[in-house]
Amino acid sequence: MKIALLNPPFRLPGDSSRWITVPPQRYGGIQWVVATLIDGLLAAGCELALLGAPGSPARSGLTVPDVVDATDTELWLANNRVDVVHDHTNGDLRPARTTPPTISTFHLTGTPQYRTNCVYVSEAQRTGAGSATAPVIRLPVNPERHLYTDQKQDFLLFLGRVSRHKGAKEAAAFAAAAGLPLRVAGPSWEPEYLTEITTQYPGTVEYLGDVGGRTRLELISGARAILVMSQPVRGSFGDVWSEPGATVVSEAAVSGTPVISTANGCLPEIVPDVGLVLPDSADGITAEAAEKALAALPQPDEVRAAALQRWGHHRVTREYLAVYERLLRGDVWL
Ligand code: UDP
């Protein structure tokens, strides 16, 4: 099967002459999802074109044309035959005119621009978008792209955008209550928020900036636990945040690192087998409650086994292939 994958084209922070690639140089949730799906689809024998990520590494079965907007996509599709278009851009790279059979994976909070033939990444996200029957396919993880260790170190990790809706401050509150240092990795596009956290929790928070490569992998696998404290607040995305899929949960779990989360969005669906969902926001958590939460976490081998079983990229790829087949049979869903 020939598939065109549409990836959101974003300039690389700090170097606007380059694009965030697939896989991404540093921060990039959607880019990691697309990269992992590429691994699975190539292994399944598909032929792929990746649009919207110039500069990404091509390999056997994968071409990377220089496409960065919907006009480029339209032109490329006019000159290249594919069976399926798989949109990860919420319509941004989709031509206005008819394309080959197209599905989209919705990666945001709220309602997708194209509701027809949309795949959601959690039940919470699907419900929020007003659908009861569209497929839910979890975010995949490729174990070969991660490190696993059962030798955890005495630090907690926050990995993601340092923003209010991602709960970096609540992660700091939890770490302070637990008496453990919190390493914070991720881009800080709201510098006053980062200052608020480092000022309020000076002895707890160590800010590492936006990390990639081996540093990212060692942080994920070395942490005692990863804190995913997403909050239902309004942000630049326009809606009240409801965590749609949380790439970091599957990345941590496959590395044997348990997850401590809030109950926001998809987290109560995906965290229980690989960690613990806190009953309340961690703000105001006591030392006793934090210690109890850490003591209740599953072991690294259990966490990894659950991740492989639920989110392994070959399994998720098979689910997408089944959806592509539905699409090619002419099925339409909302
Ligand atoms: N990430 C990274 N470096 C950082 C912080 C985050 O590579 O310093 C990656 C992280 O591993 C994950 C992605 O960025 O793959 C964030 O994705 P997630 O779905 O968790 O968050 P969102 O896309 O909603 O911001």
mmCIF file of C-alpha atoms and ligand atoms in Angstrom:
data_model
loop_
_atom_site.group_PDB
_atom_site.id
_atom_site.type_symbol
_atom_site.label_atom_id
_atom_site.label_comp_id
_atom_site.label_asym_id
_atom_site.label_seq_id
_atom_site.Cartn_x
_atom_site.Cartn_y
_atom_site.Cartn_z
ATOM 1 C CA MET A 1 0.000 0.000 0.000
ATOM 2 C CA LYS A 2 1.235 3.502 -0.829
ATOM 3 C CA ILE A 3 0.565 6.095 1.851
ATOM 4 C CA ALA A 4 1.236 9.834 2.091
ATOM 5 C CA LEU A 5 1.690 10.914 5.714
ATOM 6 C CA LEU A 6 1.010 14.599 6.413
ATOM 7 C CA ASN A 7 3.080 15.982 9.303
ATOM 8 C CA PRO A 8 2.631 19.512 10.739
ATOM 9 C CA PRO A 9 5.451 21.686 9.364
ATOM 10 C CA PHE A 10 6.998 23.719 12.188
ATOM 11 C CA ARG A 11 10.201 25.735 12.040
ATOM 12 C CA LEU A 12 12.960 24.488 14.324
ATOM 13 C CA PRO A 13 13.102 26.757 17.395
ATOM 14 C CA GLY A 14 16.424 28.622 17.385
ATOM 15 C CA ASP A 15 17.087 27.981 13.669
ATOM 16 C CA SER A 16 14.260 29.182 11.432
ATOM 17 C CA SER A 17 16.063 27.986 8.291
ATOM 18 C CA ARG A 18 15.302 24.385 9.286
ATOM 19 C CA TRP A 19 12.180 22.398 10.048
ATOM 20 C CA ILE A 20 11.389 20.133 12.951
ATOM 21 C CA THR A 21 12.090 16.742 11.410
ATOM 22 C CA VAL A 22 10.526 13.307 11.839
ATOM 23 C CA PRO A 23 11.799 12.045 14.253
ATOM 24 C CA PRO A 24 12.198 15.441 15.916
ATOM 25 C CA GLN A 25 15.538 16.905 16.980
ATOM 26 C CA ARG A 26 14.066 17.725 20.433
ATOM 27 C CA TYR A 27 10.449 18.475 21.583
ATOM 28 C CA GLY A 28 7.793 17.115 19.217
ATOM 29 C CA GLY A 29 4.923 14.836 20.236
ATOM 30 C CA ILE A 30 3.202 14.541 16.831
ATOM 31 C CA GLN A 31 6.569 14.104 15.095
ATOM 32 C CA TRP A 32 7.383 11.155 17.381
ATOM 33 C CA VAL A 33 3.989 9.591 16.675
ATOM 34 C CA VAL A 34 4.549 9.926 12.906
ATOM 35 C CA ALA A 35 8.125 8.585 13.210
ATOM 36 C CA THR A 36 6.932 5.547 15.156
ATOM 37 C CA LEU A 37 4.101 4.873 12.729
ATOM 38 C CA ILE A 38 6.621 5.082 9.876
ATOM 39 C CA ASP A 39 8.722 2.394 11.611
ATOM 40 C CA GLY A 40 5.656 0.151 11.803
ATOM 41 C CA LEU A 41 4.333 0.806 8.289
ATOM 42 C CA LEU A 42 7.744 0.209 6.682
ATOM 43 C CA ALA A 43 8.083 -3.052 8.608
ATOM 44 C CA ALA A 44 4.640 -4.017 7.254
ATOM 45 C CA GLY A 45 5.888 -3.468 3.683
ATOM 46 C CA CYS A 46 4.150 -0.153 2.900
ATOM 47 C CA GLU A 47 5.607 2.490 0.618
ATOM 48 C CA LEU A 48 5.569 5.905 2.240
ATOM 49 C CA ALA A 49 5.944 9.590 1.464
ATOM 50 C CA LEU A 50 6.378 11.970 4.385
ATOM 51 C CA LEU A 51 5.029 15.465 3.633
ATOM 52 C CA GLY A 52 5.501 18.469 5.921
ATOM 53 C CA ALA A 53 8.912 17.617 7.357
ATOM 54 C CA PRO A 54 11.658 18.579 4.880
ATOM 55 C CA GLY A 55 15.105 17.522 6.040
ATOM 56 C CA SER A 56 13.848 14.343 7.712
ATOM 57 C CA PRO A 57 15.957 11.261 6.980
ATOM 58 C CA ALA A 58 14.672 9.265 4.000
ATOM 59 C CA ARG A 59 15.236 5.494 3.939
ATOM 60 C CA SER A 60 14.292 2.493 1.886
ATOM 61 C CA GLY A 61 10.518 2.720 1.291
ATOM 62 C CA LEU A 62 10.304 6.308 2.577
ATOM 63 C CA THR A 63 10.651 9.496 0.481
ATOM 64 C CA VAL A 64 10.633 13.004 1.943
ATOM 65 C CA PRO A 65 9.473 15.534 -0.672
ATOM 66 C CA ASP A 66 9.889 19.244 -0.061
ATOM 67 C CA VAL A 67 6.268 19.977 0.920
ATOM 68 C CA VAL A 68 5.356 22.562 3.564
ATOM 69 C CA ASP A 69 1.814 23.745 2.781
ATOM 70 C CA ALA A 70 -1.508 22.649 1.295
ATOM 71 C CA THR A 71 -0.662 24.020 -2.178
ATOM 72 C CA ASP A 72 2.558 21.974 -2.265
ATOM 73 C CA THR A 73 0.584 18.922 -1.108
ATOM 74 C CA GLU A 74 -1.986 19.368 -3.873
ATOM 75 C CA LEU A 75 0.747 19.618 -6.499
ATOM 76 C CA TRP A 76 2.595 16.621 -5.107
ATOM 77 C CA LEU A 77 -0.577 14.512 -5.027
ATOM 78 C CA ALA A 78 -1.358 15.498 -8.635
ATOM 79 C CA ASN A 79 1.984 14.044 -9.713
ATOM 80 C CA ASN A 80 2.277 11.027 -7.408
ATOM 81 C CA ARG A 81 -0.233 8.205 -6.987
ATOM 82 C CA VAL A 82 -0.965 7.037 -3.440
ATOM 83 C CA ASP A 83 -3.709 4.779 -2.090
ATOM 84 C CA VAL A 84 -4.280 6.626 1.171
ATOM 85 C CA VAL A 85 -3.509 10.048 2.651
ATOM 86 C CA HIS A 86 -3.058 10.034 6.432
ATOM 87 C CA ASP A 87 -3.322 13.535 7.852
ATOM 88 C CA HIS A 88 -1.701 14.385 11.225
ATOM 89 C CA THR A 89 -2.040 18.166 10.701
ATOM 90 C CA ASN A 90 -5.714 18.716 11.547
ATOM 91 C CA GLY A 91 -6.253 19.799 7.944
ATOM 92 C CA ASP A 92 -3.404 22.317 7.733
ATOM 93 C CA LEU A 93 -1.597 20.436 4.960
ATOM 94 C CA ARG A 94 -4.706 19.073 3.311
ATOM 95 C CA PRO A 95 -5.545 20.424 -0.148
ATOM 96 C CA ALA A 96 -8.907 22.187 -0.465
ATOM 97 C CA ARG A 97 -9.841 19.982 -3.424
ATOM 98 C CA THR A 98 -10.599 16.281 -3.324
ATOM 99 C CA THR A 99 -7.673 14.109 -2.376
ATOM 100 C CA PRO A 100 -7.231 10.332 -2.525
ATOM 101 C CA PRO A 101 -9.052 8.519 0.319
ATOM 102 C CA THR A 102 -8.003 10.385 3.447
ATOM 103 C CA ILE A 103 -8.086 9.695 7.159
ATOM 104 C CA SER A 104 -6.824 11.961 9.880
ATOM 105 C CA THR A 105 -5.519 11.328 13.351
ATOM 106 C CA PHE A 106 -6.624 14.098 15.701
ATOM 107 C CA HIS A 107 -3.857 15.185 18.067
ATOM 108 C CA LEU A 108 -5.462 18.142 19.849
ATOM 109 C CA THR A 109 -8.138 19.000 22.394
ATOM 110 C CA GLY A 110 -11.626 19.943 21.142
ATOM 111 C CA THR A 111 -13.187 19.251 17.750
ATOM 112 C CA PRO A 112 -11.234 18.387 14.603
ATOM 113 C CA GLN A 113 -11.593 20.502 11.496
ATOM 114 C CA TYR A 114 -12.358 17.348 9.463
ATOM 115 C CA ARG A 115 -14.649 15.095 11.494
ATOM 116 C CA THR A 116 -15.300 12.591 8.702
ATOM 117 C CA ASN A 117 -13.016 9.541 8.842
ATOM 118 C CA CYS A 118 -11.135 10.780 11.857
ATOM 119 C CA VAL A 119 -9.221 8.516 14.259
ATOM 120 C CA TYR A 120 -8.946 9.589 17.888
ATOM 121 C CA VAL A 121 -6.081 8.791 20.227
ATOM 122 C CA SER A 122 -8.221 8.270 23.367
ATOM 123 C CA GLU A 123 -11.813 7.780 24.352
ATOM 124 C CA ALA A 124 -11.761 11.055 26.286
ATOM 125 C CA GLN A 125 -10.634 12.913 23.172
ATOM 126 C CA ARG A 126 -13.287 11.192 21.024
ATOM 127 C CA THR A 127 -16.050 12.032 23.510
ATOM 128 C CA GLY A 128 -14.854 15.646 23.663
ATOM 129 C CA ALA A 129 -15.101 15.823 19.881
ATOM 130 C CA GLY A 130 -18.705 14.572 19.981
ATOM 131 C CA SER A 131 -18.127 11.143 18.431
ATOM 132 C CA ALA A 132 -19.174 7.810 19.924
ATOM 133 C CA THR A 133 -18.167 5.404 17.175
ATOM 134 C CA ALA A 134 -15.017 6.616 15.381
ATOM 135 C CA PRO A 135 -11.968 4.383 15.936
ATOM 136 C CA VAL A 136 -9.693 5.022 18.914
ATOM 137 C CA ILE A 137 -6.083 4.029 18.224
ATOM 138 C CA ARG A 138 -3.507 4.643 20.951
ATOM 139 C CA LEU A 139 -0.237 6.450 20.420
ATOM 140 C CA PRO A 140 2.439 3.935 19.410
ATOM 141 C CA VAL A 141 5.887 3.437 20.861
ATOM 142 C CA ASN A 142 8.847 1.637 19.272
ATOM 143 C CA PRO A 143 10.849 -0.116 22.026
ATOM 144 C CA GLU A 144 13.964 -0.095 19.833
ATOM 145 C CA ARG A 145 14.022 3.687 19.995
ATOM 146 C CA HIS A 146 14.164 3.680 23.821
ATOM 147 C CA LEU A 147 16.438 2.555 26.649
ATOM 148 C CA TYR A 148 15.180 0.226 29.363
ATOM 149 C CA THR A 149 16.614 -0.085 32.843
ATOM 150 C CA ASP A 150 15.300 -1.280 36.192
ATOM 151 C CA GLN A 151 18.037 0.737 37.943
ATOM 152 C CA LYS A 152 16.159 3.949 38.651
ATOM 153 C CA GLN A 153 17.756 7.048 40.144
ATOM 154 C CA ASP A 154 16.493 9.348 42.841
ATOM 155 C CA PHE A 155 14.944 12.038 40.687
ATOM 156 C CA LEU A 156 11.508 12.672 39.197
ATOM 157 C CA LEU A 157 11.012 13.889 35.637
ATOM 158 C CA PHE A 158 8.768 16.410 33.931
ATOM 159 C CA LEU A 159 9.165 16.079 30.148
ATOM 160 C CA GLY A 160 7.169 18.362 27.892
ATOM 161 C CA ARG A 161 6.200 21.907 27.169
ATOM 162 C CA VAL A 162 6.716 23.951 30.333
ATOM 163 C CA SER A 163 3.181 25.346 30.283
ATOM 164 C CA ARG A 164 0.336 25.700 32.727
ATOM 165 C CA HIS A 165 -1.868 23.137 30.959
ATOM 166 C CA LYS A 166 0.912 20.532 31.156
ATOM 167 C CA GLY A 167 1.144 20.921 34.951
ATOM 168 C CA ALA A 168 4.867 21.580 35.362
ATOM 169 C CA LYS A 169 4.148 23.516 38.563
ATOM 170 C CA GLU A 170 2.029 20.699 40.004
ATOM 171 C CA ALA A 171 4.909 18.329 39.170
ATOM 172 C CA ALA A 172 7.221 20.579 41.200
ATOM 173 C CA ALA A 173 4.713 20.593 44.091
ATOM 174 C CA PHE A 174 4.609 16.782 44.052
ATOM 175 C CA ALA A 175 8.414 16.464 43.917
ATOM 176 C CA ALA A 176 8.833 18.965 46.771
ATOM 177 C CA ALA A 177 6.351 17.005 48.895
ATOM 178 C CA ALA A 178 8.175 13.749 48.032
ATOM 179 C CA GLY A 179 11.543 15.317 48.933
ATOM 180 C CA LEU A 180 12.987 14.395 45.517
ATOM 181 C CA PRO A 181 14.584 16.634 42.887
ATOM 182 C CA LEU A 182 12.521 17.322 39.753
ATOM 183 C CA ARG A 183 14.353 17.516 36.439
ATOM 184 C CA VAL A 184 12.300 19.625 34.056
ATOM 185 C CA ALA A 185 13.001 19.130 30.337
ATOM 186 C CA GLY A 186 11.117 20.867 27.569
ATOM 187 C CA PRO A 187 10.712 24.146 25.741
ATOM 188 C CA SER A 188 9.691 27.177 27.799
ATOM 189 C CA TRP A 189 7.591 29.496 25.633
ATOM 190 C CA GLU A 190 6.002 31.173 28.654
ATOM 191 C CA PRO A 191 9.152 32.278 30.533
ATOM 192 C CA GLU A 192 7.209 33.896 33.405
ATOM 193 C CA TYR A 193 5.631 30.522 34.172
ATOM 194 C CA LEU A 194 9.050 28.865 34.368
ATOM 195 C CA THR A 195 10.294 31.662 36.648
ATOM 196 C CA GLU A 196 7.238 31.165 38.880
ATOM 197 C CA ILE A 197 8.159 27.490 39.282
ATOM 198 C CA THR A 198 11.898 27.924 39.812
ATOM 199 C CA THR A 199 11.247 30.739 42.311
ATOM 200 C CA GLN A 200 8.648 28.799 44.261
ATOM 201 C CA TYR A 201 10.588 25.499 44.270
ATOM 202 C CA PRO A 202 14.266 26.534 44.135
ATOM 203 C CA GLY A 203 15.667 23.494 45.909
ATOM 204 C CA THR A 204 13.566 21.052 43.911
ATOM 205 C CA VAL A 205 13.537 22.130 40.267
ATOM 206 C CA GLU A 206 16.444 21.783 37.887
ATOM 207 C CA TYR A 207 15.559 23.175 34.431
ATOM 208 C CA LEU A 208 17.445 21.465 31.587
ATOM 209 C CA GLY A 209 15.880 23.191 28.564
ATOM 210 C CA ASP A 210 14.565 21.390 25.491
ATOM 211 C CA VAL A 211 16.481 18.104 25.247
ATOM 212 C CA GLY A 212 16.943 15.497 22.513
ATOM 213 C CA GLY A 213 19.082 12.502 21.578
ATOM 214 C CA ARG A 214 20.678 10.360 24.251
ATOM 215 C CA THR A 215 20.095 12.948 27.023
ATOM 216 C CA ARG A 216 16.334 12.598 26.481
ATOM 217 C CA LEU A 217 16.479 8.785 26.515
ATOM 218 C CA GLU A 218 18.635 8.634 29.656
ATOM 219 C CA LEU A 219 16.338 11.062 31.463
ATOM 220 C CA ILE A 220 13.267 9.016 30.564
ATOM 221 C CA SER A 221 14.781 5.664 31.531
ATOM 222 C CA GLY A 222 16.699 6.870 34.587
ATOM 223 C CA ALA A 223 13.870 8.661 36.407
ATOM 224 C CA ARG A 224 12.214 7.067 39.417
ATOM 225 C CA ALA A 225 8.885 8.206 37.911
ATOM 226 C CA ILE A 226 7.629 10.644 35.297
ATOM 227 C CA LEU A 227 5.039 13.211 36.381
ATOM 228 C CA VAL A 228 2.234 14.001 33.911
ATOM 229 C CA MET A 229 0.136 16.541 35.795
ATOM 230 C CA SER A 230 -2.014 17.951 32.957
ATOM 231 C CA GLN A 231 -4.496 20.593 34.073
ATOM 232 C CA PRO A 232 -7.928 21.626 32.755
ATOM 233 C CA VAL A 233 -6.941 25.229 32.015
ATOM 234 C CA ARG A 234 -7.440 27.417 28.975
ATOM 235 C CA GLY A 235 -4.431 28.065 26.753
ATOM 236 C CA SER A 236 -3.286 29.203 23.330
ATOM 237 C CA PHE A 237 -4.989 26.111 21.879
ATOM 238 C CA GLY A 238 -8.325 27.895 22.577
ATOM 239 C CA ASP A 239 -10.065 25.223 24.631
ATOM 240 C CA VAL A 240 -9.907 23.915 28.179
ATOM 241 C CA TRP A 241 -7.049 21.409 28.053
ATOM 242 C CA SER A 242 -7.983 17.769 28.106
ATOM 243 C CA GLU A 243 -4.866 15.636 27.587
ATOM 244 C CA PRO A 244 -5.509 13.948 24.213
ATOM 245 C CA GLY A 245 -2.947 11.108 24.090
ATOM 246 C CA ALA A 246 0.234 11.912 26.050
ATOM 247 C CA THR A 247 3.172 10.518 24.085
ATOM 248 C CA VAL A 248 5.369 10.741 27.177
ATOM 249 C CA VAL A 249 3.317 8.074 28.972
ATOM 250 C CA SER A 250 4.145 5.327 26.458
ATOM 251 C CA GLU A 251 7.757 6.522 26.140
ATOM 252 C CA ALA A 252 8.289 6.353 29.904
ATOM 253 C CA ALA A 253 6.485 3.052 30.297
ATOM 254 C CA VAL A 254 8.464 1.265 27.575
ATOM 255 C CA SER A 255 11.614 2.467 29.378
ATOM 256 C CA GLY A 256 10.345 0.844 32.592
ATOM 257 C CA THR A 257 9.612 4.209 34.207
ATOM 258 C CA PRO A 258 6.261 4.418 36.009
ATOM 259 C CA VAL A 259 3.902 7.355 35.583
ATOM 260 C CA ILE A 260 2.197 9.535 38.192
ATOM 261 C CA SER A 261 -0.585 11.622 36.677
ATOM 262 C CA THR A 262 -3.639 13.724 37.274
ATOM 263 C CA ALA A 263 -7.036 12.545 36.032
ATOM 264 C CA ASN A 264 -7.071 14.973 33.076
ATOM 265 C CA GLY A 265 -8.335 13.803 29.653
ATOM 266 C CA CYS A 266 -6.981 10.421 28.531
ATOM 267 C CA LEU A 267 -4.779 9.862 31.594
ATOM 268 C CA PRO A 268 -7.233 7.720 33.633
ATOM 269 C CA GLU A 269 -7.578 5.478 30.536
ATOM 270 C CA ILE A 270 -3.889 4.877 29.938
ATOM 271 C CA VAL A 271 -2.012 5.336 33.227
ATOM 272 C CA PRO A 272 -3.465 2.722 35.648
ATOM 273 C CA ASP A 273 -1.429 -0.286 34.318
ATOM 274 C CA VAL A 274 1.795 1.711 34.161
ATOM 275 C CA GLY A 275 1.475 3.964 37.181
ATOM 276 C CA LEU A 276 -0.911 5.849 39.386
ATOM 277 C CA VAL A 277 -3.608 8.480 38.800
ATOM 278 C CA LEU A 278 -3.792 10.963 41.687
ATOM 279 C CA PRO A 279 -7.274 11.717 43.017
ATOM 280 C CA ASP A 280 -6.643 15.494 43.047
ATOM 281 C CA SER A 281 -4.300 18.008 41.488
ATOM 282 C CA ALA A 282 -0.883 17.608 43.138
ATOM 283 C CA ASP A 283 -0.963 21.217 44.327
ATOM 284 C CA GLY A 284 -1.136 20.985 48.122
ATOM 285 C CA ILE A 285 -0.204 17.282 48.257
ATOM 286 C CA THR A 286 1.264 16.204 51.601
ATOM 287 C CA ALA A 287 4.600 14.429 52.108
ATOM 288 C CA GLU A 288 2.719 11.380 53.351
ATOM 289 C CA ALA A 289 0.473 11.225 50.262
ATOM 290 C CA ALA A 290 3.446 11.676 47.910
ATOM 291 C CA GLU A 291 5.386 8.911 49.656
ATOM 292 C CA LYS A 292 2.349 6.624 49.490
ATOM 293 C CA ALA A 293 1.967 7.294 45.756
ATOM 294 C CA LEU A 294 5.622 6.471 45.069
ATOM 295 C CA ALA A 295 5.398 3.284 47.132
ATOM 296 C CA ALA A 296 2.329 2.134 45.162
ATOM 297 C CA LEU A 297 4.004 2.325 41.740
ATOM 298 C CA PRO A 298 4.376 -0.843 39.647
ATOM 299 C CA GLN A 299 7.836 -2.328 38.991
ATOM 300 C CA PRO A 300 9.853 -1.425 35.850
ATOM 301 C CA ASP A 301 9.396 -4.850 34.187
ATOM 302 C CA GLU A 302 5.618 -4.735 34.725
ATOM 303 C CA VAL A 303 5.447 -1.232 33.333
ATOM 304 C CA ARG A 304 7.421 -2.164 30.221
ATOM 305 C CA ALA A 305 5.374 -5.324 29.614
ATOM 306 C CA ALA A 306 2.151 -3.316 29.788
ATOM 307 C CA ALA A 307 3.547 -0.698 27.382
ATOM 308 C CA LEU A 308 4.612 -3.314 24.834
ATOM 309 C CA GLN A 309 1.288 -5.066 25.018
ATOM 310 C CA ARG A 310 -0.829 -1.931 24.687
ATOM 311 C CA TRP A 311 1.201 0.489 22.598
ATOM 312 C CA GLY A 312 3.854 -1.522 20.740
ATOM 313 C CA HIS A 313 4.225 0.005 17.269
ATOM 314 C CA HIS A 314 3.554 -3.225 15.332
ATOM 315 C CA ARG A 315 0.228 -3.645 17.090
ATOM 316 C CA VAL A 316 -0.784 -0.011 16.541
ATOM 317 C CA THR A 317 0.293 -0.278 12.879
ATOM 318 C CA ARG A 318 -2.013 -3.273 12.389
ATOM 319 C CA GLU A 319 -4.869 -1.199 13.793
ATOM 320 C CA TYR A 320 -4.117 1.594 11.314
ATOM 321 C CA LEU A 321 -3.841 -0.857 8.406
ATOM 322 C CA ALA A 322 -7.315 -2.141 9.297
ATOM 323 C CA VAL A 323 -8.628 1.432 9.244
ATOM 324 C CA TYR A 324 -6.959 2.100 5.858
ATOM 325 C CA GLU A 325 -8.722 -1.028 4.543
ATOM 326 C CA ARG A 326 -12.058 0.283 5.808
ATOM 327 C CA LEU A 327 -11.398 3.546 4.053
ATOM 328 C CA LEU A 328 -10.534 1.780 0.785
ATOM 329 C CA ARG A 329 -13.770 -0.228 1.051
ATOM 330 C CA GLY A 330 -15.611 3.087 1.083
ATOM 331 C CA ASP A 331 -16.608 3.111 4.774
ATOM 332 C CA VAL A 332 -17.437 6.546 6.120
ATOM 333 C CA TRP A 333 -17.541 7.323 9.851
ATOM 334 C CA LEU A 334 -17.974 10.302 12.090
HETATM 335 N N1 UDP B 1 10.209 16.022 24.288
HETATM 336 C C1 UDP B 1 11.554 16.083 23.903
HETATM 337 N N2 UDP B 1 12.378 16.928 24.561
HETATM 338 C C2 UDP B 1 11.966 17.715 25.589
HETATM 339 C C3 UDP B 1 10.601 17.652 25.981
HETATM 340 C C4 UDP B 1 9.749 16.792 25.313
HETATM 341 O O1 UDP B 1 11.971 15.380 22.977
HETATM 342 O O2 UDP B 1 12.791 18.444 26.154
HETATM 343 C C5 UDP B 1 9.308 15.099 23.559
HETATM 344 C C6 UDP B 1 8.742 13.976 24.426
HETATM 345 O O3 UDP B 1 9.666 12.903 24.532
HETATM 346 C C7 UDP B 1 7.464 13.643 23.642
HETATM 347 C C8 UDP B 1 7.038 14.994 23.076
HETATM 348 O O4 UDP B 1 8.184 15.826 23.100
HETATM 349 O O5 UDP B 1 7.773 12.775 22.573
HETATM 350 C C9 UDP B 1 5.877 15.626 23.829
HETATM 351 O O6 UDP B 1 4.727 14.954 23.459
HETATM 352 P P1 UDP B 1 3.406 14.892 24.362
HETATM 353 O O7 UDP B 1 2.344 14.184 23.565
HETATM 354 O O8 UDP B 1 3.716 14.286 25.672
HETATM 355 O O9 UDP B 1 3.028 16.418 24.592
HETATM 356 P P2 UDP B 1 2.350 17.505 23.624
HETATM 357 O O10 UDP B 1 2.569 17.068 22.196
HETATM 358 O O11 UDP B 1 0.885 17.526 24.008
HETATM 359 O O12 UDP B 1 3.030 18.783 23.949
#
